Tab-separated table of N, CA and C in Angstrom:
chain	number	residue	atom	x	y	z
A	13	MET	N	10.167	37.247	106.613
A	13	MET	CA	10.692	37.872	107.807
A	13	MET	C	12.078	38.483	107.548
A	14	GLN	N	12.884	37.768	106.762
A	14	GLN	CA	14.227	38.254	106.464
A	14	GLN	C	14.173	39.570	105.692
A	15	LYS	N	13.198	39.721	104.791
A	15	LYS	CA	13.066	40.966	104.039
A	15	LYS	C	12.679	42.118	104.957
A	16	LEU	N	11.839	41.853	105.949
A	16	LEU	CA	11.468	42.881	106.922
A	16	LEU	C	12.693	43.322	107.714
A	17	ILE	N	13.510	42.375	108.116
A	17	ILE	CA	14.733	42.692	108.865
A	17	ILE	C	15.648	43.549	108.011
A	18	GLN	N	15.844	43.170	106.752
A	18	GLN	CA	16.706	43.947	105.862
A	18	GLN	C	16.161	45.351	105.662
A	19	PHE	N	14.844	45.478	105.524
A	19	PHE	CA	14.211	46.790	105.367
A	19	PHE	C	14.498	47.654	106.597
A	20	ILE	N	14.307	47.103	107.772
A	20	ILE	CA	14.525	47.844	109.016
A	20	ILE	C	15.987	48.249	109.157
A	21	VAL	N	16.883	47.323	108.886
A	21	VAL	CA	18.318	47.603	109.031
A	21	VAL	C	18.749	48.694	108.059
A	22	ARG	N	18.301	48.622	106.818
A	22	ARG	CA	18.702	49.619	105.815
A	22	ARG	C	18.128	50.997	106.106
A	23	ARG	N	16.963	51.038	106.697
A	23	ARG	CA	16.289	52.317	106.948
A	23	ARG	C	16.252	52.681	108.426
A	24	ARG	N	17.222	52.177	109.182
A	24	ARG	CA	17.215	52.375	110.636
A	24	ARG	C	17.334	53.839	111.045
A	25	VAL	N	18.059	54.647	110.298
A	25	VAL	CA	18.194	56.059	110.669
A	25	VAL	C	16.860	56.767	110.479
A	26	PHE	N	16.226	56.574	109.328
A	26	PHE	CA	14.926	57.184	109.075
A	26	PHE	C	13.890	56.685	110.085
A	27	LEU	N	13.851	55.381	110.300
A	27	LEU	CA	12.903	54.819	111.264
A	27	LEU	C	13.193	55.324	112.676
A	28	GLY	N	14.474	55.534	112.969
A	28	GLY	CA	14.848	56.095	114.265
A	28	GLY	C	14.305	57.504	114.447
A	29	PHE	N	14.327	58.293	113.374
A	29	PHE	CA	13.752	59.643	113.448
A	29	PHE	C	12.243	59.586	113.682
A	30	LEU	N	11.565	58.661	113.004
A	30	LEU	CA	10.122	58.502	113.231
A	30	LEU	C	9.840	58.097	114.680
A	31	PHE	N	10.640	57.170	115.176
A	31	PHE	CA	10.503	56.737	116.565
A	31	PHE	C	10.738	57.921	117.497
A	32	ALA	N	11.743	58.740	117.173
A	32	ALA	CA	12.072	59.904	118.009
A	32	ALA	C	10.926	60.911	118.027
A	33	LEU	N	10.290	61.124	116.894
A	33	LEU	CA	9.157	62.050	116.852
A	33	LEU	C	8.014	61.543	117.730
A	34	GLY	N	7.721	60.268	117.636
A	34	GLY	CA	6.694	59.677	118.492
A	34	GLY	C	7.085	59.761	119.953
A	35	PHE	N	8.350	59.503	120.216
A	35	PHE	CA	8.852	59.585	121.586
A	35	PHE	C	8.670	60.988	122.151
A	36	LEU	N	9.054	62.000	121.385
A	36	LEU	CA	8.930	63.374	121.870
A	36	LEU	C	7.465	63.758	122.095
A	37	TYR	N	6.605	63.312	121.200
A	37	TYR	CA	5.195	63.647	121.337
A	37	TYR	C	4.567	62.998	122.582
A	38	PHE	N	4.906	61.727	122.813
A	38	PHE	CA	4.300	60.986	123.920
A	38	PHE	C	5.109	61.042	125.218
A	39	SER	N	6.206	61.785	125.211
A	39	SER	CA	7.030	61.867	126.414
A	39	SER	C	6.291	62.626	127.515
A	40	ARG	N	6.624	62.280	128.732
A	40	ARG	CA	6.065	62.940	129.916
A	40	ARG	C	7.200	63.211	130.902
A	41	PRO	N	8.168	64.041	130.473
A	41	PRO	CA	9.324	64.277	131.343
A	41	PRO	C	8.941	65.060	132.598
A	42	THR	N	9.672	64.773	133.644
A	42	THR	CA	9.535	65.515	134.902
A	42	THR	C	10.936	65.948	135.310
A	43	TRP	N	11.000	66.772	136.335
A	43	TRP	CA	12.320	67.170	136.819
A	43	TRP	C	13.110	65.942	137.265
A	44	THR	N	12.428	64.976	137.840
A	44	THR	CA	13.102	63.760	138.315
A	44	THR	C	13.643	62.945	137.153
A	45	THR	N	12.815	62.721	136.117
A	45	THR	CA	13.296	61.917	134.987
A	45	THR	C	14.440	62.621	134.260
A	46	LEU	N	14.362	63.950	134.172
A	46	LEU	CA	15.451	64.701	133.545
A	46	LEU	C	16.729	64.627	134.374
A	47	ALA	N	16.584	64.756	135.688
A	47	ALA	CA	17.754	64.738	136.573
A	47	ALA	C	18.432	63.367	136.601
A	48	ILE	N	17.661	62.321	136.433
A	48	ILE	CA	18.240	60.971	136.407
A	48	ILE	C	18.758	60.634	135.017
A	49	GLY	N	17.941	60.887	133.993
A	49	GLY	CA	18.271	60.466	132.638
A	49	GLY	C	19.404	61.221	131.986
A	50	PHE	N	19.462	62.545	132.180
A	50	PHE	CA	20.499	63.327	131.498
A	50	PHE	C	21.912	62.838	131.838
A	51	PRO	N	22.283	62.746	133.124
A	51	PRO	CA	23.637	62.275	133.403
A	51	PRO	C	23.844	60.796	133.073
A	52	LEU	N	22.769	60.035	133.018
A	52	LEU	CA	22.875	58.612	132.683
A	52	LEU	C	23.391	58.415	131.259
A	53	GLY	N	22.988	59.286	130.335
A	53	GLY	CA	23.394	59.142	128.942
A	53	GLY	C	24.768	59.680	128.618
A	54	ILE	N	25.312	60.551	129.456
A	54	ILE	CA	26.617	61.175	129.174
A	54	ILE	C	27.745	60.153	129.024
A	55	PRO	N	27.842	59.123	129.879
A	55	PRO	CA	28.908	58.134	129.653
A	55	PRO	C	28.809	57.440	128.292
A	56	GLY	N	27.598	57.287	127.791
A	56	GLY	CA	27.442	56.700	126.461
A	56	GLY	C	28.023	57.584	125.380
A	57	LEU	N	27.771	58.880	125.485
A	57	LEU	CA	28.346	59.822	124.515
A	57	LEU	C	29.872	59.862	124.637
A	58	ALA	N	30.365	59.795	125.866
A	58	ALA	CA	31.817	59.787	126.079
A	58	ALA	C	32.443	58.523	125.481
A	59	LEU	N	31.767	57.393	125.651
A	59	LEU	CA	32.267	56.139	125.067
A	59	LEU	C	32.289	56.241	123.548
A	60	ARG	N	31.264	56.825	122.960
A	60	ARG	CA	31.237	57.024	121.514
A	60	ARG	C	32.398	57.922	121.073
A	61	ALA	N	32.625	59.015	121.796
A	61	ALA	CA	33.707	59.939	121.433
A	61	ALA	C	35.064	59.249	121.535
A	62	TRP	N	35.259	58.487	122.590
A	62	TRP	CA	36.521	57.750	122.768
A	62	TRP	C	36.698	56.750	121.636
A	63	SER	N	35.658	55.987	121.354
A	63	SER	CA	35.734	54.947	120.320
A	63	SER	C	35.995	55.534	118.943
A	64	SER	N	35.310	56.617	118.608
A	64	SER	CA	35.453	57.180	117.262
A	64	SER	C	36.779	57.904	117.087
A	65	GLY	N	37.462	58.220	118.170
A	65	GLY	CA	38.794	58.809	118.073
A	65	GLY	C	39.890	57.770	117.881
A	66	LEU	N	39.510	56.493	117.891
A	66	LEU	CA	40.475	55.408	117.705
A	66	LEU	C	40.279	54.646	116.395
A	67	ILE	N	39.038	54.526	115.967
A	67	ILE	CA	38.725	53.638	114.844
A	67	ILE	C	39.145	54.257	113.506
A	68	ARG	N	39.800	53.446	112.712
A	68	ARG	CA	40.160	53.809	111.341
A	68	ARG	C	39.445	52.809	110.441
A	69	LYS	N	38.177	53.089	110.167
A	69	LYS	CA	37.293	52.145	109.495
A	69	LYS	C	37.885	51.632	108.192
A	70	ASN	N	37.850	50.309	108.074
A	70	ASN	CA	38.272	49.584	106.871
A	70	ASN	C	39.762	49.712	106.559
A	71	LYS	N	40.529	50.305	107.486
A	71	LYS	CA	41.972	50.430	107.279
A	71	LYS	C	42.757	49.605	108.280
A	72	VAL	N	42.336	49.652	109.541
A	72	VAL	CA	43.016	48.948	110.624
A	72	VAL	C	41.952	48.330	111.512
A	73	LEU	N	42.176	47.108	111.974
A	73	LEU	CA	41.264	46.495	112.928
A	73	LEU	C	41.612	47.029	114.309
A	74	THR	N	40.754	47.834	114.876
A	74	THR	CA	40.998	48.459	116.173
A	74	THR	C	40.612	47.489	117.279
A	75	THR	N	41.586	47.181	118.144
A	75	THR	CA	41.337	46.219	119.229
A	75	THR	C	41.797	46.754	120.579
A	76	ASP	N	42.157	48.029	120.649
A	76	ASP	CA	42.599	48.585	121.931
A	76	ASP	C	41.591	49.608	122.426
A	77	GLY	N	41.871	50.211	123.545
A	77	GLY	CA	40.937	51.160	124.138
A	77	GLY	C	39.625	50.453	124.440
A	78	PRO	N	38.502	51.066	124.105
A	78	PRO	CA	37.214	50.429	124.402
A	78	PRO	C	36.983	49.160	123.580
A	79	TYR	N	37.687	49.021	122.447
A	79	TYR	CA	37.547	47.833	121.611
A	79	TYR	C	38.190	46.607	122.258
A	80	ALA	N	38.933	46.801	123.327
A	80	ALA	CA	39.465	45.669	124.095
A	80	ALA	C	38.423	45.151	125.077
A	81	MET	N	37.385	45.956	125.359
A	81	MET	CA	36.361	45.570	126.332
A	81	MET	C	35.056	45.132	125.672
A	82	THR	N	34.794	45.627	124.472
A	82	THR	CA	33.619	45.245	123.691
A	82	THR	C	33.957	45.442	122.224
A	83	ARG	N	33.468	44.552	121.395
A	83	ARG	CA	33.771	44.673	119.971
A	83	ARG	C	32.970	45.790	119.307
A	84	ASN	N	31.997	46.348	120.005
A	84	ASN	CA	31.124	47.364	119.408
A	84	ASN	C	30.878	48.539	120.346
A	85	PRO	N	31.935	49.232	120.764
A	85	PRO	CA	31.736	50.315	121.730
A	85	PRO	C	30.920	51.495	121.203
A	86	LEU	N	30.944	51.746	119.908
A	86	LEU	CA	30.110	52.825	119.370
A	86	LEU	C	28.627	52.501	119.574
A	87	TYR	N	28.255	51.269	119.324
A	87	TYR	CA	26.858	50.868	119.513
A	87	TYR	C	26.495	50.813	120.991
A	88	VAL	N	27.423	50.374	121.819
A	88	VAL	CA	27.169	50.355	123.269
A	88	VAL	C	26.967	51.791	123.763
A	89	GLY	N	27.809	52.705	123.295
A	89	GLY	CA	27.676	54.109	123.686
A	89	GLY	C	26.341	54.690	123.254
A	90	SER	N	25.920	54.377	122.039
A	90	SER	CA	24.616	54.853	121.564
A	90	SER	C	23.490	54.271	122.409
A	91	PHE	N	23.628	53.016	122.782
A	91	PHE	CA	22.611	52.369	123.610
A	91	PHE	C	22.502	53.050	124.974
A	92	ILE	N	23.637	53.337	125.581
A	92	ILE	CA	23.637	54.000	126.890
A	92	ILE	C	23.020	55.400	126.774
A	93	ALA	N	23.403	56.139	125.745
A	93	ALA	CA	22.815	57.475	125.533
A	93	ALA	C	21.309	57.357	125.302
A	94	GLY	N	20.892	56.353	124.558
A	94	GLY	CA	19.476	56.125	124.317
A	94	GLY	C	18.713	55.790	125.589
A	95	ILE	N	19.339	55.055	126.479
A	95	ILE	CA	18.722	54.758	127.775
A	95	ILE	C	18.536	56.066	128.544
A	96	GLY	N	19.551	56.919	128.522
A	96	GLY	CA	19.440	58.217	129.196
A	96	GLY	C	18.281	59.033	128.658
A	97	VAL	N	18.151	59.085	127.335
A	97	VAL	CA	17.051	59.831	126.719
A	97	VAL	C	15.713	59.182	127.078
A	98	SER	N	15.670	57.861	127.050
A	98	SER	CA	14.432	57.155	127.392
A	98	SER	C	13.976	57.477	128.811
A	99	VAL	N	14.924	57.504	129.735
A	99	VAL	CA	14.581	57.841	131.123
A	99	VAL	C	14.099	59.286	131.196
A	100	MET	N	14.791	60.197	130.508
A	100	MET	CA	14.369	61.598	130.519
A	100	MET	C	12.935	61.752	130.021
A	101	GLY	N	12.544	60.943	129.045
A	101	GLY	CA	11.218	61.056	128.455
A	101	GLY	C	10.086	60.690	129.391
A	102	GLY	N	10.374	59.896	130.394
A	102	GLY	CA	9.362	59.586	131.392
A	102	GLY	C	8.226	58.695	130.917
A	103	ASN	N	8.377	58.022	129.779
A	103	ASN	CA	7.347	57.119	129.291
A	103	ASN	C	7.942	55.712	129.249
A	104	PRO	N	7.578	54.865	130.214
A	104	PRO	CA	8.206	53.537	130.272
A	104	PRO	C	7.964	52.687	129.029
A	105	TRP	N	6.860	52.897	128.330
A	105	TRP	CA	6.594	52.116	127.118
A	105	TRP	C	7.619	52.410	126.026
A	106	PHE	N	7.999	53.666	125.901
A	106	PHE	CA	9.012	54.008	124.907
A	106	PHE	C	10.386	53.496	125.332
A	107	ALA	N	10.647	53.494	126.622
A	107	ALA	CA	11.926	52.960	127.105
A	107	ALA	C	12.036	51.474	126.770
A	108	VAL	N	10.987	50.724	127.034
A	108	VAL	CA	10.982	49.289	126.714
A	108	VAL	C	11.075	49.092	125.201
A	109	GLY	N	10.317	49.879	124.451
A	109	GLY	CA	10.370	49.784	122.990
A	109	GLY	C	11.747	50.087	122.448
A	110	PHE	N	12.395	51.102	123.018
A	110	PHE	CA	13.758	51.436	122.586
A	110	PHE	C	14.703	50.266	122.803
A	111	VAL	N	14.687	49.706	124.001
A	111	VAL	CA	15.608	48.609	124.324
A	111	VAL	C	15.393	47.427	123.390
A	112	ILE	N	14.152	47.025	123.221
A	112	ILE	CA	13.858	45.871	122.362
A	112	ILE	C	14.264	46.155	120.917
A	113	ALA	N	13.837	47.296	120.385
A	113	ALA	CA	14.150	47.628	118.986
A	113	ALA	C	15.650	47.762	118.772
A	114	TYR	N	16.326	48.453	119.677
A	114	TYR	CA	17.764	48.683	119.515
A	114	TYR	C	18.529	47.355	119.511
A	115	LEU	N	18.267	46.531	120.516
A	115	LEU	CA	19.001	45.267	120.617
A	115	LEU	C	18.693	44.362	119.429
A	116	TYR	N	17.474	44.350	118.966
A	116	TYR	CA	17.119	43.506	117.832
A	116	TYR	C	17.793	43.996	116.546
A	117	VAL	N	17.619	45.259	116.239
A	117	VAL	CA	18.171	45.803	114.996
A	117	VAL	C	19.696	45.736	114.997
A	118	TYR	N	20.311	46.160	116.090
A	118	TYR	CA	21.778	46.196	116.094
A	118	TYR	C	22.408	44.823	116.215
A	119	HIS	N	21.683	43.845	116.705
A	119	HIS	CA	22.191	42.464	116.662
A	119	HIS	C	22.376	42.055	115.200
A	120	GLN	N	21.401	42.398	114.368
A	120	GLN	CA	21.484	42.080	112.940
A	120	GLN	C	22.649	42.828	112.281
A	121	ILE	N	22.781	44.100	112.593
A	121	ILE	CA	23.833	44.920	111.996
A	121	ILE	C	25.210	44.410	112.413
A	122	ILE	N	25.361	44.112	113.687
A	122	ILE	CA	26.652	43.644	114.199
A	122	ILE	C	27.059	42.335	113.535
A	123	ARG	N	26.133	41.416	113.389
A	123	ARG	CA	26.451	40.136	112.733
A	123	ARG	C	26.947	40.376	111.303
A	124	LYS	N	26.267	41.260	110.576
A	124	LYS	CA	26.684	41.558	109.208
A	124	LYS	C	28.064	42.208	109.193
A	125	GLU	N	28.272	43.193	110.068
A	125	GLU	CA	29.557	43.891	110.104
A	125	GLU	C	30.697	42.959	110.495
A	126	GLU	N	30.447	42.029	111.391
A	126	GLU	CA	31.497	41.073	111.761
A	126	GLU	C	31.907	40.235	110.556
A	127	GLY	N	30.937	39.825	109.754
A	127	GLY	CA	31.258	39.095	108.524
A	127	GLY	C	32.084	39.940	107.567
A	128	ASP	N	31.720	41.206	107.441
A	128	ASP	CA	32.479	42.126	106.584
A	128	ASP	C	33.914	42.268	107.090
A	129	LEU	N	34.074	42.371	108.414
A	129	LEU	CA	35.414	42.534	108.988
A	129	LEU	C	36.258	41.267	108.827
A	130	VAL	N	35.629	40.104	108.881
A	130	VAL	CA	36.364	38.850	108.649
A	130	VAL	C	36.909	38.839	107.231
A	131	ARG	N	36.111	39.303	106.279
A	131	ARG	CA	36.581	39.361	104.883
A	131	ARG	C	37.661	40.431	104.697
A	132	LEU	N	37.525	41.547	105.393
A	132	LEU	CA	38.456	42.656	105.255
A	132	LEU	C	39.776	42.396	105.983
A	133	PHE	N	39.699	41.734	107.136
A	133	PHE	CA	40.879	41.439	107.961
A	133	PHE	C	40.943	39.945	108.266
A	134	PRO	N	41.192	39.114	107.239
A	134	PRO	CA	41.128	37.659	107.429
A	134	PRO	C	42.182	37.107	108.388
A	135	ASP	N	43.280	37.814	108.575
A	135	ASP	CA	44.326	37.327	109.471
A	135	ASP	C	44.096	37.728	110.918
A	136	GLU	N	43.464	38.893	111.142
A	136	GLU	CA	43.331	39.424	112.502
A	136	GLU	C	41.955	39.186	113.124
A	137	MET	N	40.906	39.284	112.340
A	137	MET	CA	39.561	39.260	112.899
A	137	MET	C	39.196	37.940	113.574
A	138	PRO	N	39.529	36.776	113.013
A	138	PRO	CA	39.179	35.537	113.720
A	138	PRO	C	39.794	35.470	115.130
A	139	GLY	N	41.020	35.937	115.267
A	139	GLY	CA	41.654	35.958	116.589
A	139	GLY	C	40.947	36.910	117.542
A	140	TYR	N	40.527	38.047	117.019
A	140	TYR	CA	39.794	39.026	117.836
A	140	TYR	C	38.452	38.440	118.279
A	141	LEU	N	37.762	37.773	117.351
A	141	LEU	CA	36.479	37.159	117.689
A	141	LEU	C	36.642	36.081	118.765
A	142	ASN	N	37.767	35.387	118.732
A	142	ASN	CA	38.005	34.297	119.687
A	142	ASN	C	38.755	34.729	120.934
A	143	SER	N	39.037	36.023	121.063
A	143	SER	CA	39.848	36.513	122.180
A	143	SER	C	39.077	36.662	123.491
A	144	GLY	N	37.781	36.489	123.448
A	144	GLY	CA	36.985	36.660	124.655
A	144	GLY	C	36.427	38.059	124.831
A	145	VAL	N	36.706	38.955	123.867
A	145	VAL	CA	36.112	40.292	123.929
A	145	VAL	C	34.644	40.132	123.547
A	146	PRO	N	33.732	40.539	124.435
A	146	PRO	CA	32.315	40.340	124.150
A	146	PRO	C	31.823	41.170	122.968
A	147	ARG	N	30.776	40.674	122.345
A	147	ARG	CA	30.179	41.355	121.201
A	147	ARG	C	29.557	42.691	121.618
A	148	PHE	N	28.913	42.737	122.786
A	148	PHE	CA	28.189	43.960	123.153
A	148	PHE	C	28.479	44.387	124.592
A	149	ALA	N	28.018	43.658	125.560
A	149	ALA	CA	28.176	44.069	126.965
A	149	ALA	C	29.666	44.135	127.319
A	150	PRO	N	30.166	45.306	127.705
A	150	PRO	CA	31.606	45.461	127.952
A	150	PRO	C	32.114	44.609	129.116
A	151	ALA	N	33.302	44.073	128.923
A	151	ALA	CA	34.017	43.359	129.987
A	151	ALA	C	35.088	44.318	130.509
A	152	LEU	N	34.769	45.032	131.577
A	152	LEU	CA	35.680	46.059	132.089
A	152	LEU	C	37.014	45.478	132.537
A	153	THR	N	37.041	44.199	132.882
A	153	THR	CA	38.287	43.561	133.313
A	153	THR	C	39.284	43.425	132.172
A	154	LYS	N	38.828	43.605	130.935
A	154	LYS	CA	39.722	43.491	129.783
A	154	LYS	C	40.388	44.815	129.404
A	155	PHE	N	40.110	45.881	130.166
A	155	PHE	CA	40.717	47.176	129.875
A	155	PHE	C	42.238	47.049	129.875
A	156	ARG	N	42.881	47.578	128.845
A	156	ARG	CA	44.348	47.514	128.757
A	156	ARG	C	44.927	48.767	128.120
A	157	GLY	N	44.365	49.900	128.453
A	157	GLY	CA	44.904	51.157	127.961
A	157	GLY	C	43.905	51.925	127.121
A	158	PHE	N	44.237	53.178	126.883
A	158	PHE	CA	43.314	54.073	126.205
A	158	PHE	C	43.466	54.077	124.687
A	159	GLY	N	44.567	53.553	124.163
A	159	GLY	CA	44.788	53.552	122.724
A	159	GLY	C	45.326	54.885	122.247
A	160	GLU	N	45.650	54.956	120.966
A	160	GLU	CA	46.185	56.184	120.376
A	160	GLU	C	45.032	57.033	119.859
A	161	TYR	N	44.582	57.932	120.702
A	161	TYR	CA	43.398	58.735	120.440
A	161	TYR	C	43.707	59.897	119.512
A	162	ASP	N	42.802	60.162	118.584
A	162	ASP	CA	42.951	61.260	117.635
A	162	ASP	C	41.663	62.095	117.671
A	163	ALA	N	41.698	63.226	118.359
A	163	ALA	CA	40.515	64.075	118.502
A	163	ALA	C	40.036	64.605	117.156
A	164	ALA	N	40.951	64.894	116.241
A	164	ALA	CA	40.550	65.396	114.922
A	164	ALA	C	39.758	64.325	114.172
A	165	LEU	N	40.169	63.082	114.295
A	165	LEU	CA	39.446	61.977	113.673
A	165	LEU	C	38.026	61.910	114.233
A	166	MET	N	37.902	62.051	115.545
A	166	MET	CA	36.604	62.009	116.217
A	166	MET	C	35.723	63.180	115.787
A	167	LEU	N	36.287	64.371	115.726
A	167	LEU	CA	35.495	65.570	115.439
A	167	LEU	C	35.238	65.787	113.950
A	168	LYS	N	36.281	65.671	113.143
A	168	LYS	CA	36.162	66.033	111.735
A	168	LYS	C	35.674	64.881	110.856
A	169	LYS	N	36.293	63.731	110.971
A	169	LYS	CA	35.922	62.621	110.092
A	169	LYS	C	34.636	61.951	110.549
A	170	HIS	N	34.562	61.610	111.835
A	170	HIS	CA	33.394	60.877	112.342
A	170	HIS	C	32.288	61.800	112.854
A	171	LYS	N	32.596	63.088	112.949
A	171	LYS	CA	31.603	64.108	113.320
A	171	LYS	C	30.825	63.735	114.581
A	172	GLU	N	31.561	63.324	115.580
A	172	GLU	CA	30.928	62.885	116.820
A	172	GLU	C	30.235	64.022	117.558
A	173	TRP	N	30.591	65.245	117.237
A	173	TRP	CA	29.921	66.392	117.845
A	173	TRP	C	28.429	66.374	117.555
A	174	GLN	N	28.020	65.725	116.454
A	174	GLN	CA	26.604	65.662	116.112
A	174	GLN	C	25.806	64.860	117.143
A	175	ALA	N	26.409	63.806	117.670
A	175	ALA	CA	25.727	63.019	118.700
A	175	ALA	C	25.505	63.858	119.953
A	176	TRP	N	26.538	64.629	120.343
A	176	TRP	CA	26.402	65.498	121.515
A	176	TRP	C	25.346	66.581	121.274
A	177	LEU	N	25.368	67.168	120.095
A	177	LEU	CA	24.402	68.213	119.761
A	177	LEU	C	22.978	67.650	119.763
A	178	GLY	N	22.805	66.477	119.197
A	178	GLY	CA	21.496	65.837	119.189
A	178	GLY	C	21.002	65.533	120.596
A	179	TYR	N	21.917	65.067	121.438
A	179	TYR	CA	21.556	64.763	122.825
A	179	TYR	C	21.107	66.027	123.553
A	180	LEU	N	21.834	67.090	123.346
A	180	LEU	CA	21.470	68.361	123.983
A	180	LEU	C	20.154	68.902	123.429
A	181	ALA	N	19.928	68.761	122.128
A	181	ALA	CA	18.685	69.243	121.523
A	181	ALA	C	17.479	68.477	122.074
A	182	VAL	N	17.583	67.165	122.118
A	182	VAL	CA	16.481	66.356	122.660
A	182	VAL	C	16.270	66.691	124.129
A	183	SER	N	17.364	66.857	124.866
A	183	SER	CA	17.254	67.224	126.284
A	183	SER	C	16.555	68.563	126.440
A	184	GLY	N	16.873	69.512	125.570
A	184	GLY	CA	16.227	70.823	125.613
A	184	GLY	C	14.733	70.735	125.314
A	185	ILE	N	14.380	69.927	124.329
A	185	ILE	CA	12.963	69.742	124.007
A	185	ILE	C	12.231	69.112	125.191
A	186	LEU	N	12.839	68.116	125.798
A	186	LEU	CA	12.204	67.472	126.951
A	186	LEU	C	12.101	68.431	128.123
A	187	LEU	N	13.084	69.313	128.255
A	187	LEU	CA	13.011	70.329	129.320
A	187	LEU	C	11.827	71.248	129.076
A	188	THR	N	11.619	71.681	127.832
A	188	THR	CA	10.459	72.537	127.547
A	188	THR	C	9.155	71.809	127.839
A	189	ARG	N	9.133	70.509	127.622
A	189	ARG	CA	7.926	69.736	127.959
A	189	ARG	C	7.733	69.667	129.449
A	190	ALA	N	8.817	69.479	130.196
A	190	ALA	CA	8.719	69.427	131.660
A	190	ALA	C	8.269	70.768	132.227
A	191	LEU	N	8.643	71.849	131.579
A	191	LEU	CA	8.242	73.188	132.018
A	191	LEU	C	6.825	73.541	131.572
A	192	GLY	N	6.218	72.670	130.774
A	192	GLY	CA	4.869	72.920	130.291
A	192	GLY	C	4.808	73.907	129.151
A	193	LEU	N	5.943	74.152	128.491
A	193	LEU	CA	5.988	75.089	127.377
A	193	LEU	C	5.603	74.441	126.040
A	194	TRP	N	5.521	73.103	126.050
A	194	TRP	CA	5.115	72.386	124.843
A	194	TRP	C	4.367	71.140	125.197
């Protein structure tokens, strides 16, 4: 079982593309699902953009901005955007499959990354883990400022524009399906 988990975690991007192809093929979007799902995913993309404009991977342990409310705001943002896409698709089976697969796979990834961060930041990470900041579900009451945001870091280094472009592309494909063009 552990080897299967490692296989899935290592190939999650490729497997995600396969899942996306199946999702697009079996989707049954309507004007209602598009109208509900599209705006539902936007806060997730915004959370990702905010988070990636703060994080300096492997250089500084980021604990402000969204990292004060959840230890994994990039993953939370992706999850929210994925929920939006799932709703737009209009197929409840894929929505349930997305939630189960995402939470399972990213639970494994987060546990591994936390271990890596403990080794990388042995003085700071244990305190962060014990500070009450949740692993995933954000604690909005812990908000304590926006942090020192760097848009160039978000756009150029982390290429967050790709997430927005992907969201718009999938939304466009689902719109063509709702219009009966595909």
